[in-house]
Coordinates of C-alpha atoms and ligand atoms in Angstrom, one line a residue:
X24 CA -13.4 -236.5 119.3
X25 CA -10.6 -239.1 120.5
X26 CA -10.9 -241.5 123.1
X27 CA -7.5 -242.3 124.5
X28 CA -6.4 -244.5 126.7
X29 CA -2.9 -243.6 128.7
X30 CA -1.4 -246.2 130.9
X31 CA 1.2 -245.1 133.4
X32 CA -0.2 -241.2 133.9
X33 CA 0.5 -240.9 137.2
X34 CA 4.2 -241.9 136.8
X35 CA 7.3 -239.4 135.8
X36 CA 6.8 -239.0 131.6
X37 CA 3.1 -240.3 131.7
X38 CA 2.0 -237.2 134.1
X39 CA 3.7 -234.6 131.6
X40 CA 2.3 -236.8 128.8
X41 CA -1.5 -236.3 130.1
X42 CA -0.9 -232.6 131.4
X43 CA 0.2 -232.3 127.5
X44 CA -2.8 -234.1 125.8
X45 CA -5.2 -232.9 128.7
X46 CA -4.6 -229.4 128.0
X47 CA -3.7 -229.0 123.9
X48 CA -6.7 -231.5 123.2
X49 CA -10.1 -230.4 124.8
X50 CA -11.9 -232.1 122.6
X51 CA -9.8 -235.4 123.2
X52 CA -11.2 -237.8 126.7
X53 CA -8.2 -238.5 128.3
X54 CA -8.6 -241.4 130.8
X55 CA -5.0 -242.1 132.8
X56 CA -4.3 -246.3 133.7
X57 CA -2.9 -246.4 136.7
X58 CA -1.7 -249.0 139.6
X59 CA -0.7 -246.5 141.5
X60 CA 2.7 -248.3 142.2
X61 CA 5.1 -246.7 144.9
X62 CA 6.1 -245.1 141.2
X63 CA 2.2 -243.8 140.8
X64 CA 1.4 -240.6 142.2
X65 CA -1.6 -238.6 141.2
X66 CA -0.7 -235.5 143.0
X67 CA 1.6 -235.3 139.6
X68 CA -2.0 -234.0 138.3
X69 CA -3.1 -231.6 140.7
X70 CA -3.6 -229.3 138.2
X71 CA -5.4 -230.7 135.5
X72 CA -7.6 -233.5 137.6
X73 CA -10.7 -231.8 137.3
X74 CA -10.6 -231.1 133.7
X75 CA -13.9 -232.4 132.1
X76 CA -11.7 -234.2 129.4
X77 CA -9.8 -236.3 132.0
X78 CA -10.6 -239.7 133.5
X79 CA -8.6 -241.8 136.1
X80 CA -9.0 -245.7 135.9
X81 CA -7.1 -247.7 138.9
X82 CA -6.2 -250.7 137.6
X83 CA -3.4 -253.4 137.2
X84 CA -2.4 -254.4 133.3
X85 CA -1.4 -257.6 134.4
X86 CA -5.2 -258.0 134.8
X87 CA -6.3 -259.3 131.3
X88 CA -10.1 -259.5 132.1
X89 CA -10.5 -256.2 133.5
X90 CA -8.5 -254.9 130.8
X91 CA -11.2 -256.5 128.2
X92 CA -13.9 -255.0 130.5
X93 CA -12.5 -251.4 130.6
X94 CA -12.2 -251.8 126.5
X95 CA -15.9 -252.9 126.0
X96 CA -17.2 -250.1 128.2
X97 CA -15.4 -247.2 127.4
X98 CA -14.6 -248.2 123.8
X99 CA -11.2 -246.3 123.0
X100 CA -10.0 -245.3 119.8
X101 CA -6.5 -245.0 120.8
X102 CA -3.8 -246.4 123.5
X103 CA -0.4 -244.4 124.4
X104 CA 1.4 -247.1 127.1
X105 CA 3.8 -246.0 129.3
X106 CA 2.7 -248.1 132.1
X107 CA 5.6 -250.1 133.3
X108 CA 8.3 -251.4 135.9
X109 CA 11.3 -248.8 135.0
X110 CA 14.0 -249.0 137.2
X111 CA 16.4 -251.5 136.7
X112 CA 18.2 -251.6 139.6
X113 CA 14.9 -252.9 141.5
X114 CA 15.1 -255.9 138.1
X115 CA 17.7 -257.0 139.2
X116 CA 16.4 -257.5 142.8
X117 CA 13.0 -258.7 141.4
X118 CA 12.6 -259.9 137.9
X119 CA 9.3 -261.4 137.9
X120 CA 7.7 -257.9 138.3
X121 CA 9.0 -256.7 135.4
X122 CA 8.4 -259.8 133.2
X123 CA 4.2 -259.2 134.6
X124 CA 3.6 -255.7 134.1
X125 CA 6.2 -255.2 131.2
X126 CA 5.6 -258.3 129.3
X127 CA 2.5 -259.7 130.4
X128 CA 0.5 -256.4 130.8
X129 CA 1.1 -254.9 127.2
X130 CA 0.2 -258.5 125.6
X131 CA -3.1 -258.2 127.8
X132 CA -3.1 -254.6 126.4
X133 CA -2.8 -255.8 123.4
X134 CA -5.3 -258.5 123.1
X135 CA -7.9 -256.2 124.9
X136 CA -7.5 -253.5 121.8
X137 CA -7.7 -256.1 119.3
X138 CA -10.9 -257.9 120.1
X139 CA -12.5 -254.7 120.7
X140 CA -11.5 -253.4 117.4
X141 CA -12.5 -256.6 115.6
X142 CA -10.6 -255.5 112.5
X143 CA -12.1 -252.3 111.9
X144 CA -8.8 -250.6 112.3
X145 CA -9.8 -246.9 110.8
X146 CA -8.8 -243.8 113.3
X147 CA -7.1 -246.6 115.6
X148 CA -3.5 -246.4 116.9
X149 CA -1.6 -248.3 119.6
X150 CA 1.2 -246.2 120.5
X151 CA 3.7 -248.4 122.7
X152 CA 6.4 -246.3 124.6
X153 CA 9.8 -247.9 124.9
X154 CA 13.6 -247.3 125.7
X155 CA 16.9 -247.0 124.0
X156 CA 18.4 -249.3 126.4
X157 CA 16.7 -252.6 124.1
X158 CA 19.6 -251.8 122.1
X159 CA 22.3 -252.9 124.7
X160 CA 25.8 -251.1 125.0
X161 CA 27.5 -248.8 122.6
X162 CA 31.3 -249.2 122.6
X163 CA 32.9 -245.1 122.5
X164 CA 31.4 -243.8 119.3
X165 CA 28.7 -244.9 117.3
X166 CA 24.4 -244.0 118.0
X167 CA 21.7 -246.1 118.3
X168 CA 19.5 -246.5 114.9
X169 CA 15.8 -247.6 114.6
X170 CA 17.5 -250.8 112.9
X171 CA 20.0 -251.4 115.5
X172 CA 19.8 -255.2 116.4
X173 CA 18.3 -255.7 119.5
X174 CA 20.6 -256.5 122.6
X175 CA 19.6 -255.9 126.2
X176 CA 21.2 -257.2 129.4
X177 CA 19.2 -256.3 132.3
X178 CA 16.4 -257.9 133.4
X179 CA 14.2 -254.1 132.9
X180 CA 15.4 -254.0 129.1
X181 CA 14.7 -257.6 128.4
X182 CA 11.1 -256.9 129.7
X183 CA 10.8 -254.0 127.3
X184 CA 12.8 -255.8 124.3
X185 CA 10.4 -258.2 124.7
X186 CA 7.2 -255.7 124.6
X187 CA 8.5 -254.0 121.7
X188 CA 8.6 -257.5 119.8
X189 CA 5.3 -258.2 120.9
X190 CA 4.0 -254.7 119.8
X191 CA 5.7 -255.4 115.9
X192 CA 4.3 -259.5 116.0
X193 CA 0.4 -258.2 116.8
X194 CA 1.1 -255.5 113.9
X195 CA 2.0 -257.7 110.9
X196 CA 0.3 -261.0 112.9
X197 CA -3.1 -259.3 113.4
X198 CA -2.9 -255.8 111.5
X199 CA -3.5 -253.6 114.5
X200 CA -2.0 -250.5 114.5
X201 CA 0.8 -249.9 115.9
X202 CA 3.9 -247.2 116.4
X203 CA 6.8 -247.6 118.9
X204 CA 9.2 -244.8 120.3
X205 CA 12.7 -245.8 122.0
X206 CA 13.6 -243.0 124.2
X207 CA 16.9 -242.0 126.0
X208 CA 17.4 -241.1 129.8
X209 CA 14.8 -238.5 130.9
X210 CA 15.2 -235.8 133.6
X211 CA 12.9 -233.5 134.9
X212 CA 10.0 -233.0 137.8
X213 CA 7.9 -235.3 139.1
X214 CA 10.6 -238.0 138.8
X215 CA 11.0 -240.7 141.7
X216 CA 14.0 -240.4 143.6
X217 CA 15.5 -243.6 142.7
X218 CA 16.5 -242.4 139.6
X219 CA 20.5 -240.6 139.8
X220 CA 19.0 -237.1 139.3
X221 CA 16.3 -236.7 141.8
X222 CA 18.4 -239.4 144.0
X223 CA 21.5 -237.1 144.2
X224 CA 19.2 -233.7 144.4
X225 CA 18.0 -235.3 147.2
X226 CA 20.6 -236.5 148.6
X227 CA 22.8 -233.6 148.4
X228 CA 20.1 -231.1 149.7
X229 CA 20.2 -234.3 152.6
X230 CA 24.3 -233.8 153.0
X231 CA 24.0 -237.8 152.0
X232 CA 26.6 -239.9 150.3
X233 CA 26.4 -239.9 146.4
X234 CA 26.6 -243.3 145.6
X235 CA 28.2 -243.1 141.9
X236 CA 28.2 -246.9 140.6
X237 CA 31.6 -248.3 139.7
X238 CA 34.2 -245.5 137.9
X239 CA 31.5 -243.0 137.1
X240 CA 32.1 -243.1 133.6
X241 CA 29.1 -245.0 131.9
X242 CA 27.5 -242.1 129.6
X243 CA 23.7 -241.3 129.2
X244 CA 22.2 -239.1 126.5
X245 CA 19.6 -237.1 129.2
X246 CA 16.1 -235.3 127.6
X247 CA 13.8 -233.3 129.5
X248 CA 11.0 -234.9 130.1
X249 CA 8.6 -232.4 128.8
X250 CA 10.9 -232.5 125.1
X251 CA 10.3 -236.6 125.3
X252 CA 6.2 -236.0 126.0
X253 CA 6.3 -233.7 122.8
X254 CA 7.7 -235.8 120.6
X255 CA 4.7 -238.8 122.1
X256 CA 2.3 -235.7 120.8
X257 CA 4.0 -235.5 117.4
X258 CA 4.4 -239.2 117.0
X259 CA 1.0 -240.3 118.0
X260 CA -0.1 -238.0 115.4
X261 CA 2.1 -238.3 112.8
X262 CA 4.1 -241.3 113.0
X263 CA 3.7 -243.6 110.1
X264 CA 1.6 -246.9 110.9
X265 CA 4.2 -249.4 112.2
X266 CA 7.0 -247.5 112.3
X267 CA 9.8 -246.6 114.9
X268 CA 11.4 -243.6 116.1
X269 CA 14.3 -242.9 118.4
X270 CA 14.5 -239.8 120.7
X271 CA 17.1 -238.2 122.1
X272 CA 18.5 -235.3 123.4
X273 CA 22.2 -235.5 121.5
X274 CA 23.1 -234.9 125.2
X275 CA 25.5 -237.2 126.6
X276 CA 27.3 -237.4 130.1
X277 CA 29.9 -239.2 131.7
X278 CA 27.5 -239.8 134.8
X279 CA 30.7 -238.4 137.1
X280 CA 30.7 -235.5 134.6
X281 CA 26.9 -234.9 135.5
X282 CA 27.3 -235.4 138.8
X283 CA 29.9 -232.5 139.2
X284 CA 27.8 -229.8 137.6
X285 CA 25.0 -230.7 139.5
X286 CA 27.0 -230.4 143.0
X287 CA 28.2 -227.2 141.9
X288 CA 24.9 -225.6 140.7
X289 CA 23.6 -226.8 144.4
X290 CA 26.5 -225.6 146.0
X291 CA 25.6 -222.2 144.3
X292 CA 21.6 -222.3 145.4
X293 CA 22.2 -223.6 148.6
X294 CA 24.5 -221.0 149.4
X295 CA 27.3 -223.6 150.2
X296 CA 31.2 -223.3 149.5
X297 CA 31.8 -224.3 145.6
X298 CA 33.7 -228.0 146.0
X299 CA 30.8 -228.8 149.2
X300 CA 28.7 -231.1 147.8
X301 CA 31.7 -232.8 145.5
X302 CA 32.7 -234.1 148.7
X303 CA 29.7 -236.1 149.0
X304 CA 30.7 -238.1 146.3
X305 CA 31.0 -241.8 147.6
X306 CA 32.0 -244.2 144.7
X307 CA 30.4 -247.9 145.5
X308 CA 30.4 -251.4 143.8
X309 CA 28.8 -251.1 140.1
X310 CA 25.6 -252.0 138.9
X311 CA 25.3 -255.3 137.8
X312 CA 25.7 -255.7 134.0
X313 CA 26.2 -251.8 134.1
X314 CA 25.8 -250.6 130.1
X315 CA 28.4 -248.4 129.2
X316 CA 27.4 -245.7 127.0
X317 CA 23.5 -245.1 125.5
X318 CA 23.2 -241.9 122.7
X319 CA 20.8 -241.9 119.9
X320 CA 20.3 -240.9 116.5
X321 CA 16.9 -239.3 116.4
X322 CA 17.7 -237.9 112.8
X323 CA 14.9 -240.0 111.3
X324 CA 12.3 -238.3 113.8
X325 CA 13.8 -234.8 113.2
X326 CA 13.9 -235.4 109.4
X327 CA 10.3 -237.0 108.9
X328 CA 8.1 -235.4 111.8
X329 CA 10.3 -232.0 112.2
X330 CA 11.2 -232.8 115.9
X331 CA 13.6 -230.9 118.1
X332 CA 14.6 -230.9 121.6
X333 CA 13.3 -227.0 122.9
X334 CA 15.5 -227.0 126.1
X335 CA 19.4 -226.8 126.4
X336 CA 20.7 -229.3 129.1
X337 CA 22.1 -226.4 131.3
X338 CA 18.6 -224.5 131.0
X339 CA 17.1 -228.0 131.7
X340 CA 19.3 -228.9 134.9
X341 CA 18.5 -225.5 136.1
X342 CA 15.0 -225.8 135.6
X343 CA 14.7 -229.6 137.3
X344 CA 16.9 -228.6 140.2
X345 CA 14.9 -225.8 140.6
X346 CA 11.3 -227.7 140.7
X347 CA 13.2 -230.4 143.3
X348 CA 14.1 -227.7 146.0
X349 CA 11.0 -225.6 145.7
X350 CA 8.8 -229.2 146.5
X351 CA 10.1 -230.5 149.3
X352 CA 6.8 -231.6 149.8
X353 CA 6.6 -233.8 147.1
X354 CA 10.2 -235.3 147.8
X355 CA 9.5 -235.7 151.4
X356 CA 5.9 -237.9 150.7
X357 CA 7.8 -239.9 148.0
X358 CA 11.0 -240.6 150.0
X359 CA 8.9 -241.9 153.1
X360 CA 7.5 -245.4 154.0
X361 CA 8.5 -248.4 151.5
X362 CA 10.8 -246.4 149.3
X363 CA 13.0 -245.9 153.0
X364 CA 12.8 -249.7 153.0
X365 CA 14.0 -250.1 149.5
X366 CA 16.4 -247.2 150.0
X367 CA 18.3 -249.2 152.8
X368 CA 18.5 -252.4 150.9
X369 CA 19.3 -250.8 147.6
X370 CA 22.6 -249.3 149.2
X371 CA 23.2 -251.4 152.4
X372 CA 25.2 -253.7 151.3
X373 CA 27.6 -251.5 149.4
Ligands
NAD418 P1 7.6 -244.5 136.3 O1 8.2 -245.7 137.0 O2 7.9 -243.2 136.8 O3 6.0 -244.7 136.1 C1 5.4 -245.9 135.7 C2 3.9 -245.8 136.0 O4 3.3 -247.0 135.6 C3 3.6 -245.5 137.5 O5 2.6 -244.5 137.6 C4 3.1 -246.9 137.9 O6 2.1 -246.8 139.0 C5 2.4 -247.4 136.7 N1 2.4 -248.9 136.7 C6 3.4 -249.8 137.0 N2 2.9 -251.0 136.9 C7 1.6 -251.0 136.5 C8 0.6 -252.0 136.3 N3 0.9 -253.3 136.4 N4 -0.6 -251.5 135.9 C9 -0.9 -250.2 135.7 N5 0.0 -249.2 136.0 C10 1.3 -249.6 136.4 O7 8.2 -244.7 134.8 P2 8.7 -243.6 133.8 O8 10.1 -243.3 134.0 O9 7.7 -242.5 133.7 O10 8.6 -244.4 132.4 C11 7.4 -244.5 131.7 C12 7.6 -245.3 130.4 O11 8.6 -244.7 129.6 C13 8.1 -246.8 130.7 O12 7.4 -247.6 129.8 C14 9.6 -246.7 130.5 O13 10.0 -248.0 130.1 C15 9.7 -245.7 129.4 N6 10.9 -244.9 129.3 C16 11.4 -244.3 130.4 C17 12.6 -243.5 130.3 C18 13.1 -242.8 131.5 O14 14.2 -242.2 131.4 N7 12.4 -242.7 132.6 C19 13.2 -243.4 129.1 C20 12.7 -244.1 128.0 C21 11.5 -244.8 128.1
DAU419 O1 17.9 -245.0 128.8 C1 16.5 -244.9 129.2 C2 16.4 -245.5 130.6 O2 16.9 -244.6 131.5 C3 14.9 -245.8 130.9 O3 14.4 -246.8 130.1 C4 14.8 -246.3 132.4 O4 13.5 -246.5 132.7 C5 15.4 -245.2 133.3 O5 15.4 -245.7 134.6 C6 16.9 -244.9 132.8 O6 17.8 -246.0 133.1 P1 19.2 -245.8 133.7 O7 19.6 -247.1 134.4 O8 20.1 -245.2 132.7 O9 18.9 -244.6 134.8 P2 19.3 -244.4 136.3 O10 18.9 -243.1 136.7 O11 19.0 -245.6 137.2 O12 20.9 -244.4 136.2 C7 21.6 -243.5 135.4 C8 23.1 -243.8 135.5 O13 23.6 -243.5 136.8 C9 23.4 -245.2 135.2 O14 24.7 -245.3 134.6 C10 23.6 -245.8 136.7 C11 24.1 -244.6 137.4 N1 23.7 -244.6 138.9 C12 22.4 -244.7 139.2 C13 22.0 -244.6 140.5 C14 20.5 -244.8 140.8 C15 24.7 -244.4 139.9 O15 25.9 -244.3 139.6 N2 24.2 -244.4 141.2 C16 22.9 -244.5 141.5 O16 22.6 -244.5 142.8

């Protein structure tokens, strides 16, 4: 019997990372640490909220005391943290956010496992979910490593560079146990439409403008999402005691090369002209401090914990543009009230 505690379940990975656990473990309590942020959205769970092994907990990491107080009363063995500010175009509107819930909330996190552990570290694990963007920009060739130095530029990586260092310091500071993960770009359902996929979905189902940032050419190495909550499974089980793993998919795009397949695959399923939804394609000023390129090397998690990605990209497309134009509902909740607001001053002005 595990007691774990995931932050962030009711966002994009952390839904398919408690369906996962909530279903494979039955004999695991799975209580999901949410906010609920315009990001936080437990219809995500429909299906698995009245499991008798899952919990929801609203509450706000930045909140240290409460996060003491939820330790001392339910007592977890383990914490898998996904909770976090994630888009970095909304850092570089509103750092501060991202330096509280990304910074401030895993220290509190932190300190909150540690006291209640008071040293007694057996069957304990704090699993701390981060990005490959810490690593800052890769010229043309070249991966990402677990030892690649540290170099991030927007305000959203800086918040997480700085987690991950706080993660490693209470590990050979304190002893707690810790692991660490630095994922690539995930795609997939349930993400919010801020993100380019779901955005341009959206917004080509919507015969909207495409807003593609600067040339088009900055490269991503994309993973479905439900590949990335597999390898958290694997890890949190596996991974050895403060050690690091990268994931990725080997998948990289020019983000114009991504955005062509995707018109034409919803040219084909929206029964429109092939070349229709191309023409949507608006390009607009670039994203401040814009990394070029992101791929990873996740050789040391394939080698060591016998991880693969299960999905091909064009199955994985397919299957994500699929899930967007058969919920409409979903799309249509998330893209009303504030996110309108933030869509307006996101793109006004460009
Ligand atoms: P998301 O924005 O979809 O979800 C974040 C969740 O955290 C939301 O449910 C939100 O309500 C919750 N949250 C935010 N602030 C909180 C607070 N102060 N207290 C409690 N809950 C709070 O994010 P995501 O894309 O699912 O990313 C999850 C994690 O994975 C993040 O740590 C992110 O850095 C990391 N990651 C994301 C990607 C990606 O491509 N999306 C890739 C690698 C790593
Ligand atoms: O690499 C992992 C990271 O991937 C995660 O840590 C982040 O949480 C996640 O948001 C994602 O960051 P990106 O900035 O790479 O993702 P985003 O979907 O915002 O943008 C992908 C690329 O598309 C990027 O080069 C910017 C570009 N873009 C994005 C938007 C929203 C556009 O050209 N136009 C847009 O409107």
């Amino acid at each position: 019997m595990k007691k774990i505690l995931i932050t962030g379940g009711a966002g994009f990975i952390g839904s398919h990372v408690v369906r996962l656990f909530v279903n494979k473990y039955p004999n695991y309590q799975i209580y999901n640490l949410d906010k609920l942020t315009y990001a936080g959205n437990l219809f995500n769970l429909k299906d698995i909220e009245h499991k008798d092994n899952y919990h929801f907990i609203k509450a706000d990491i930045v909140d240290g005391e409460a996060m003491q107080h939820l330790f001392e009363e339910h007592n977890f063995d383990s914490v898998i943290h996904l909770a976090a500010e994630s888009h970095v175009d909304r850092s570089i509107s509103n750092p501060m956010e991202f330096v509280m819930t990304n910074v401030i909330g895993t220290v509190n996190l932190l300190n909150a496992a540690r006291q209640q552990w008071k040293n007694d570290f057996e069957g304990k694990r704090f699993y701390h979910i981060s990005t490959d963007e810490v690593y800052g920009s890769l010229g043309e060739t070249g991966f990402f490593y677990e030892d690649t130095a540290y170099d991030p530029h927007s305000p959203y990586s800086a918040s997480k560079a700085s987690s991950d260092h706080f993660v490693r310091a209470y590990h050979d500071t304190f002893n707690v146990p810790v692991v660490i993960s630095n994922c690539s770009n995930n795609y997939g359902p349930n993400q919010f439409p801020e993100k380019l996929i779901p955005l341009f979905i959206n917004n080509i189902r919507h015969n909207k403008p495409l807003p593609v940032y600067g040339k088009g050419e900055n490269v991503r190495d994309w993973l479905y999402v439900v590949d990335h909550a597999r390898a958290i499974d694997v890890i949190f089980h596996r991974g050895g005691d403060g050690e690091t793993y990268n994931i990725g998919g080997h998948n990289e795009w020019t983000n114009i090369a991504l955005i062509k397949v995707m018109c034409s695959i919803m040219d084909e399923k929206l029964g429109r002209t092939e070349g229709t939804s191309e023409q949507l394609i608006t390009y607009v000023k670039d994203r401040a401090g814009h990394d070029l390129r992101y791929a990873i090397d996740s050789g040391k998690l394939q080698k060591e914990l016998d991880w693969v990605p299960s999905l091909q990209f064009e199955e994985g497309i397919r299957l994500t543009i699929d899930w967007y134009l058969s919920n409409q509902q979903w799309l249509d909740e998330v893209t009303s009230g504030n996110y309108l607001k933030y869509y307006e001053h996101q793109y006004e002005s460009r």
